[in-house]
Amino acid sequence: MSVERTLSIVKPDAVGRNLIGEILRRFETAGLKIVAGKLLRLTPERAQAFYAVHKERPFFAGLCAYMSSGPIFVSVLEGENAIMKNREIMGATDPAKAAPGTIRKDLGKDVEQNAVHGSDGPETAASEIAFFFRPDEIF
Ligand code: IDP
Ligand code: MG
């Protein structure tokens, strides 16, 4: 294992239900350190750029509309094995299939509005962090 950084997003459905603190608490309790963070709203074009890997998927248009529907809280989490640890804390993409005690099981609404995003590997983590943060915004 090594110390990694990963990008986390509290998605619009969770920000709208006042769940930023509850979600960040789970990361901190698990030993992940928040080393950058901000609230912002994606334009539809920025959402399309962020999710470009999914542009051929049937859910792409709905996903980008949802992700630009309201503010999101983006953060950088740092710690041992942070990328996989964050994915475990989040749970499976579909809240109905996520394990008990995970964020998506406890707080997600459905397979689209599933409360959180987390990078899925070292390369995506690096590019997703750079999508939202300048180096001097990360501590
Ligand atoms: P992940 O967020 O667990 O990595 P991805 O497959 O990368 O899952 O999908 C990105 C996002 O697209 C999901 O978090 C969810 O918001 C949305 N999504 C994924 N699959 C579906 C689907 O079948 N219907 C609607 N939205 C979906
Ligand atoms: Mg993904």
PDB file of C-alpha atoms and ligand atoms in Angstrom:
ATOM      1  CA  MET A   1       0.000   0.000   0.000  1.00  0.00           C
ATOM      2  CA  SER A   2       1.015   3.574  -0.450  1.00  0.00           C
ATOM      3  CA  VAL A   3      -0.311   7.024   0.325  1.00  0.00           C
ATOM      4  CA  GLU A   4      -2.676   8.032  -2.475  1.00  0.00           C
ATOM      5  CA  ARG A   5      -4.974  10.903  -3.338  1.00  0.00           C
ATOM      6  CA  THR A   6      -8.426  10.467  -4.859  1.00  0.00           C
ATOM      7  CA  LEU A   7     -11.243  12.751  -5.983  1.00  0.00           C
ATOM      8  CA  SER A   8     -14.557  12.619  -4.132  1.00  0.00           C
ATOM      9  CA  ILE A   9     -17.787  14.355  -5.127  1.00  0.00           C
ATOM     10  CA  VAL A  10     -20.862  14.781  -2.965  1.00  0.00           C
ATOM     11  CA  LYS A  11     -23.458  14.808  -5.760  1.00  0.00           C
ATOM     12  CA  PRO A  12     -26.416  17.234  -6.087  1.00  0.00           C
ATOM     13  CA  ASP A  13     -28.979  14.891  -4.514  1.00  0.00           C
ATOM     14  CA  ALA A  14     -26.886  14.572  -1.351  1.00  0.00           C
ATOM     15  CA  VAL A  15     -25.931  18.262  -1.146  1.00  0.00           C
ATOM     16  CA  GLY A  16     -29.648  19.074  -1.503  1.00  0.00           C
ATOM     17  CA  ARG A  17     -30.486  16.809   1.455  1.00  0.00           C
ATOM     18  CA  ASN A  18     -27.833  18.402   3.739  1.00  0.00           C
ATOM     19  CA  LEU A  19     -25.588  15.333   3.690  1.00  0.00           C
ATOM     20  CA  ILE A  20     -22.174  16.956   3.034  1.00  0.00           C
ATOM     21  CA  GLY A  21     -21.148  16.728   6.680  1.00  0.00           C
ATOM     22  CA  GLU A  22     -22.427  13.170   7.152  1.00  0.00           C
ATOM     23  CA  ILE A  23     -20.497  11.984   4.086  1.00  0.00           C
ATOM     24  CA  LEU A  24     -17.246  13.788   4.931  1.00  0.00           C
ATOM     25  CA  ARG A  25     -17.467  12.447   8.496  1.00  0.00           C
ATOM     26  CA  ARG A  26     -17.458   8.907   7.132  1.00  0.00           C
ATOM     27  CA  PHE A  27     -14.257   9.574   5.159  1.00  0.00           C
ATOM     28  CA  GLU A  28     -12.527  11.191   8.125  1.00  0.00           C
ATOM     29  CA  THR A  29     -13.629   8.433  10.508  1.00  0.00           C
ATOM     30  CA  ALA A  30     -12.124   5.876   8.111  1.00  0.00           C
ATOM     31  CA  GLY A  31      -8.772   7.680   8.305  1.00  0.00           C
ATOM     32  CA  LEU A  32      -8.899   9.598   5.029  1.00  0.00           C
ATOM     33  CA  LYS A  33      -7.681  13.185   5.247  1.00  0.00           C
ATOM     34  CA  ILE A  34      -9.501  15.971   3.378  1.00  0.00           C
ATOM     35  CA  VAL A  35      -6.643  17.891   1.737  1.00  0.00           C
ATOM     36  CA  ALA A  36      -8.770  20.077  -0.605  1.00  0.00           C
ATOM     37  CA  GLY A  37     -12.454  20.972  -0.885  1.00  0.00           C
ATOM     38  CA  LYS A  38     -14.987  23.349  -2.417  1.00  0.00           C
ATOM     39  CA  LEU A  39     -18.656  23.788  -3.290  1.00  0.00           C
ATOM     40  CA  LEU A  40     -19.384  24.548  -6.949  1.00  0.00           C
ATOM     41  CA  ARG A  41     -21.951  23.972  -9.679  1.00  0.00           C
ATOM     42  CA  LEU A  42     -21.006  22.280 -12.954  1.00  0.00           C
ATOM     43  CA  THR A  43     -22.373  23.672 -16.212  1.00  0.00           C
ATOM     44  CA  PRO A  44     -23.851  20.978 -18.488  1.00  0.00           C
ATOM     45  CA  GLU A  45     -20.723  21.290 -20.664  1.00  0.00           C
ATOM     46  CA  ARG A  46     -18.384  20.768 -17.697  1.00  0.00           C
ATOM     47  CA  ALA A  47     -20.412  17.753 -16.576  1.00  0.00           C
ATOM     48  CA  GLN A  48     -20.139  16.291 -20.091  1.00  0.00           C
ATOM     49  CA  ALA A  49     -16.371  16.822 -20.024  1.00  0.00           C
ATOM     50  CA  PHE A  50     -16.022  15.203 -16.592  1.00  0.00           C
ATOM     51  CA  TYR A  51     -18.016  12.124 -17.636  1.00  0.00           C
ATOM     52  CA  ALA A  52     -16.694  11.964 -21.236  1.00  0.00           C
ATOM     53  CA  VAL A  53     -15.679   8.309 -20.719  1.00  0.00           C
ATOM     54  CA  HIS A  54     -19.406   7.496 -20.518  1.00  0.00           C
ATOM     55  CA  LYS A  55     -20.540   9.513 -23.550  1.00  0.00           C
ATOM     56  CA  GLU A  56     -21.776   6.456 -25.492  1.00  0.00           C
ATOM     57  CA  ARG A  57     -23.785   5.102 -22.559  1.00  0.00           C
ATOM     58  CA  PRO A  58     -27.596   5.370 -22.577  1.00  0.00           C
ATOM     59  CA  PHE A  59     -27.564   7.160 -19.210  1.00  0.00           C
ATOM     60  CA  PHE A  60     -25.052   9.860 -20.276  1.00  0.00           C
ATOM     61  CA  ALA A  61     -27.536  12.682 -21.013  1.00  0.00           C
ATOM     62  CA  GLY A  62     -29.484  12.095 -17.810  1.00  0.00           C
ATOM     63  CA  LEU A  63     -26.285  11.833 -15.775  1.00  0.00           C
ATOM     64  CA  CYS A  64     -24.940  15.154 -17.085  1.00  0.00           C
ATOM     65  CA  ALA A  65     -28.291  16.907 -16.537  1.00  0.00           C
ATOM     66  CA  TYR A  66     -28.391  15.597 -12.963  1.00  0.00           C
ATOM     67  CA  MET A  67     -24.754  16.462 -12.187  1.00  0.00           C
ATOM     68  CA  SER A  68     -25.337  20.055 -13.341  1.00  0.00           C
ATOM     69  CA  SER A  69     -28.719  20.396 -11.570  1.00  0.00           C
ATOM     70  CA  GLY A  70     -27.320  21.911  -8.377  1.00  0.00           C
ATOM     71  CA  PRO A  71     -24.184  22.457  -6.334  1.00  0.00           C
ATOM     72  CA  ILE A  72     -21.717  19.651  -5.647  1.00  0.00           C
ATOM     73  CA  PHE A  73     -18.998  19.407  -2.997  1.00  0.00           C
ATOM     74  CA  VAL A  74     -15.704  18.265  -4.491  1.00  0.00           C
ATOM     75  CA  SER A  75     -12.813  17.173  -2.307  1.00  0.00           C
ATOM     76  CA  VAL A  76      -9.452  15.466  -2.448  1.00  0.00           C
ATOM     77  CA  LEU A  77      -9.016  12.594   0.014  1.00  0.00           C
ATOM     78  CA  GLU A  78      -5.545  11.454   1.015  1.00  0.00           C
ATOM     79  CA  GLY A  79      -4.397   8.329   2.824  1.00  0.00           C
ATOM     80  CA  GLU A  80      -3.113   4.786   2.590  1.00  0.00           C
ATOM     81  CA  ASN A  81      -4.834   3.035  -0.315  1.00  0.00           C
ATOM     82  CA  ALA A  82      -7.197   6.035  -0.583  1.00  0.00           C
ATOM     83  CA  ILE A  83      -8.609   5.164  -4.013  1.00  0.00           C
ATOM     84  CA  MET A  84      -9.876   1.685  -3.117  1.00  0.00           C
ATOM     85  CA  LYS A  85     -10.724   2.696   0.444  1.00  0.00           C
ATOM     86  CA  ASN A  86     -13.004   5.457  -0.863  1.00  0.00           C
ATOM     87  CA  ARG A  87     -14.663   3.042  -3.311  1.00  0.00           C
ATOM     88  CA  GLU A  88     -15.338   0.635  -0.427  1.00  0.00           C
ATOM     89  CA  ILE A  89     -16.808   3.364   1.774  1.00  0.00           C
ATOM     90  CA  MET A  90     -19.031   4.494  -1.139  1.00  0.00           C
ATOM     91  CA  GLY A  91     -20.318   1.019  -2.040  1.00  0.00           C
ATOM     92  CA  ALA A  92     -21.596  -0.315  -5.356  1.00  0.00           C
ATOM     93  CA  THR A  93     -22.913   2.072  -8.028  1.00  0.00           C
ATOM     94  CA  ASP A  94     -26.526   0.957  -7.516  1.00  0.00           C
ATOM     95  CA  PRO A  95     -27.634   1.682  -3.918  1.00  0.00           C
ATOM     96  CA  ALA A  96     -29.974  -1.317  -4.103  1.00  0.00           C
ATOM     97  CA  LYS A  97     -26.934  -3.565  -4.604  1.00  0.00           C
ATOM     98  CA  ALA A  98     -24.506  -1.779  -2.273  1.00  0.00           C
ATOM     99  CA  ALA A  99     -23.333  -3.432   0.947  1.00  0.00           C
ATOM    100  CA  PRO A 100     -24.868  -2.446   4.284  1.00  0.00           C
ATOM    101  CA  GLY A 101     -23.134   0.484   5.949  1.00  0.00           C
ATOM    102  CA  THR A 102     -21.870   2.028   2.715  1.00  0.00           C
ATOM    103  CA  ILE A 103     -22.719   5.609   1.745  1.00  0.00           C
ATOM    104  CA  ARG A 104     -24.686   4.585  -1.309  1.00  0.00           C
ATOM    105  CA  LYS A 105     -26.702   1.949   0.582  1.00  0.00           C
ATOM    106  CA  ASP A 106     -27.477   4.313   3.445  1.00  0.00           C
ATOM    107  CA  LEU A 107     -27.873   7.615   1.567  1.00  0.00           C
ATOM    108  CA  GLY A 108     -28.207   7.010  -2.203  1.00  0.00           C
ATOM    109  CA  LYS A 109     -31.615   7.439  -3.861  1.00  0.00           C
ATOM    110  CA  ASP A 110     -31.189   5.294  -7.001  1.00  0.00           C
ATOM    111  CA  VAL A 111     -28.584   4.106  -9.526  1.00  0.00           C
ATOM    112  CA  GLU A 112     -28.228   7.626 -10.964  1.00  0.00           C
ATOM    113  CA  GLN A 113     -28.696   9.769  -7.845  1.00  0.00           C
ATOM    114  CA  ASN A 114     -26.288   7.710  -5.766  1.00  0.00           C
ATOM    115  CA  ALA A 115     -24.924  10.471  -3.502  1.00  0.00           C
ATOM    116  CA  VAL A 116     -21.200  10.252  -4.269  1.00  0.00           C
ATOM    117  CA  HIS A 117     -18.524   9.906  -6.935  1.00  0.00           C
ATOM    118  CA  GLY A 118     -15.049   8.500  -6.372  1.00  0.00           C
ATOM    119  CA  SER A 119     -12.118   8.009  -8.742  1.00  0.00           C
ATOM    120  CA  ASP A 120     -11.655   4.399  -9.883  1.00  0.00           C
ATOM    121  CA  GLY A 121      -7.866   4.209 -10.333  1.00  0.00           C
ATOM    122  CA  PRO A 122      -4.578   6.115 -10.085  1.00  0.00           C
ATOM    123  CA  GLU A 123      -4.767   7.667 -13.575  1.00  0.00           C
ATOM    124  CA  THR A 124      -8.386   8.798 -13.240  1.00  0.00           C
ATOM    125  CA  ALA A 125      -7.666  10.103  -9.731  1.00  0.00           C
ATOM    126  CA  ALA A 126      -4.841  12.291 -11.043  1.00  0.00           C
ATOM    127  CA  SER A 127      -6.855  13.632 -13.982  1.00  0.00           C
ATOM    128  CA  GLU A 128     -10.041  14.161 -11.926  1.00  0.00           C
ATOM    129  CA  ILE A 129      -8.149  16.023  -9.184  1.00  0.00           C
ATOM    130  CA  ALA A 130      -6.587  18.281 -11.834  1.00  0.00           C
ATOM    131  CA  PHE A 131     -10.052  18.832 -13.373  1.00  0.00           C
ATOM    132  CA  PHE A 132     -11.170  20.650 -10.193  1.00  0.00           C
ATOM    133  CA  PHE A 133      -8.104  21.816  -8.260  1.00  0.00           C
ATOM    134  CA  ARG A 134      -4.943  23.799  -8.886  1.00  0.00           C
ATOM    135  CA  PRO A 135      -1.867  22.460  -7.086  1.00  0.00           C
ATOM    136  CA  ASP A 136      -1.930  25.404  -4.658  1.00  0.00           C
ATOM    137  CA  GLU A 137      -5.489  24.486  -3.575  1.00  0.00           C
ATOM    138  CA  ILE A 138      -4.360  21.083  -2.267  1.00  0.00           C
ATOM    139  CA  PHE A 139      -2.791  20.906   1.197  1.00  0.00           C
TER     140      PHE A 139
HETATM  141  P1  IDP B   1     -19.303   4.653 -10.402  1.00  0.00           P
HETATM  142  O1  IDP B   1     -19.787   6.040 -10.034  1.00  0.00           O
HETATM  143  O2  IDP B   1     -19.654   3.649  -9.335  1.00  0.00           O
HETATM  144  O3  IDP B   1     -17.838   4.618 -10.783  1.00  0.00           O
HETATM  145  P2  IDP B   1     -19.936   4.448 -13.233  1.00  0.00           P
HETATM  146  O4  IDP B   1     -20.247   3.176 -13.959  1.00  0.00           O
HETATM  147  O5  IDP B   1     -18.605   5.079 -13.497  1.00  0.00           O
HETATM  148  O6  IDP B   1     -20.159   4.176 -11.668  1.00  0.00           O
HETATM  149  O7  IDP B   1     -21.094   5.463 -13.602  1.00  0.00           O
HETATM  150  C1  IDP B   1     -20.943   6.844 -13.334  1.00  0.00           C
HETATM  151  C2  IDP B   1     -22.246   7.377 -12.770  1.00  0.00           C
HETATM  152  O8  IDP B   1     -23.269   7.261 -13.776  1.00  0.00           O
HETATM  153  C3  IDP B   1     -22.819   6.591 -11.590  1.00  0.00           C
HETATM  154  O9  IDP B   1     -22.247   6.935 -10.354  1.00  0.00           O
HETATM  155  C4  IDP B   1     -24.294   6.971 -11.653  1.00  0.00           C
HETATM  156  O10 IDP B   1     -24.530   8.284 -11.138  1.00  0.00           O
HETATM  157  C5  IDP B   1     -24.516   6.981 -13.164  1.00  0.00           C
HETATM  158  N1  IDP B   1     -24.989   5.681 -13.656  1.00  0.00           N
HETATM  159  C6  IDP B   1     -24.280   4.531 -13.778  1.00  0.00           C
HETATM  160  N2  IDP B   1     -25.024   3.533 -14.264  1.00  0.00           N
HETATM  161  C7  IDP B   1     -26.261   4.056 -14.462  1.00  0.00           C
HETATM  162  C8  IDP B   1     -27.509   3.524 -14.963  1.00  0.00           C
HETATM  163  O11 IDP B   1     -27.623   2.353 -15.314  1.00  0.00           O
HETATM  164  N3  IDP B   1     -28.564   4.399 -15.014  1.00  0.00           N
HETATM  165  C9  IDP B   1     -28.475   5.705 -14.638  1.00  0.00           C
HETATM  166  N4  IDP B   1     -27.333   6.245 -14.165  1.00  0.00           N
HETATM  167  C10 IDP B   1     -26.246   5.436 -14.077  1.00  0.00           C
HETATM  168 MG    MG B   2     -16.909   5.495 -12.421  1.00  0.00          MG
END
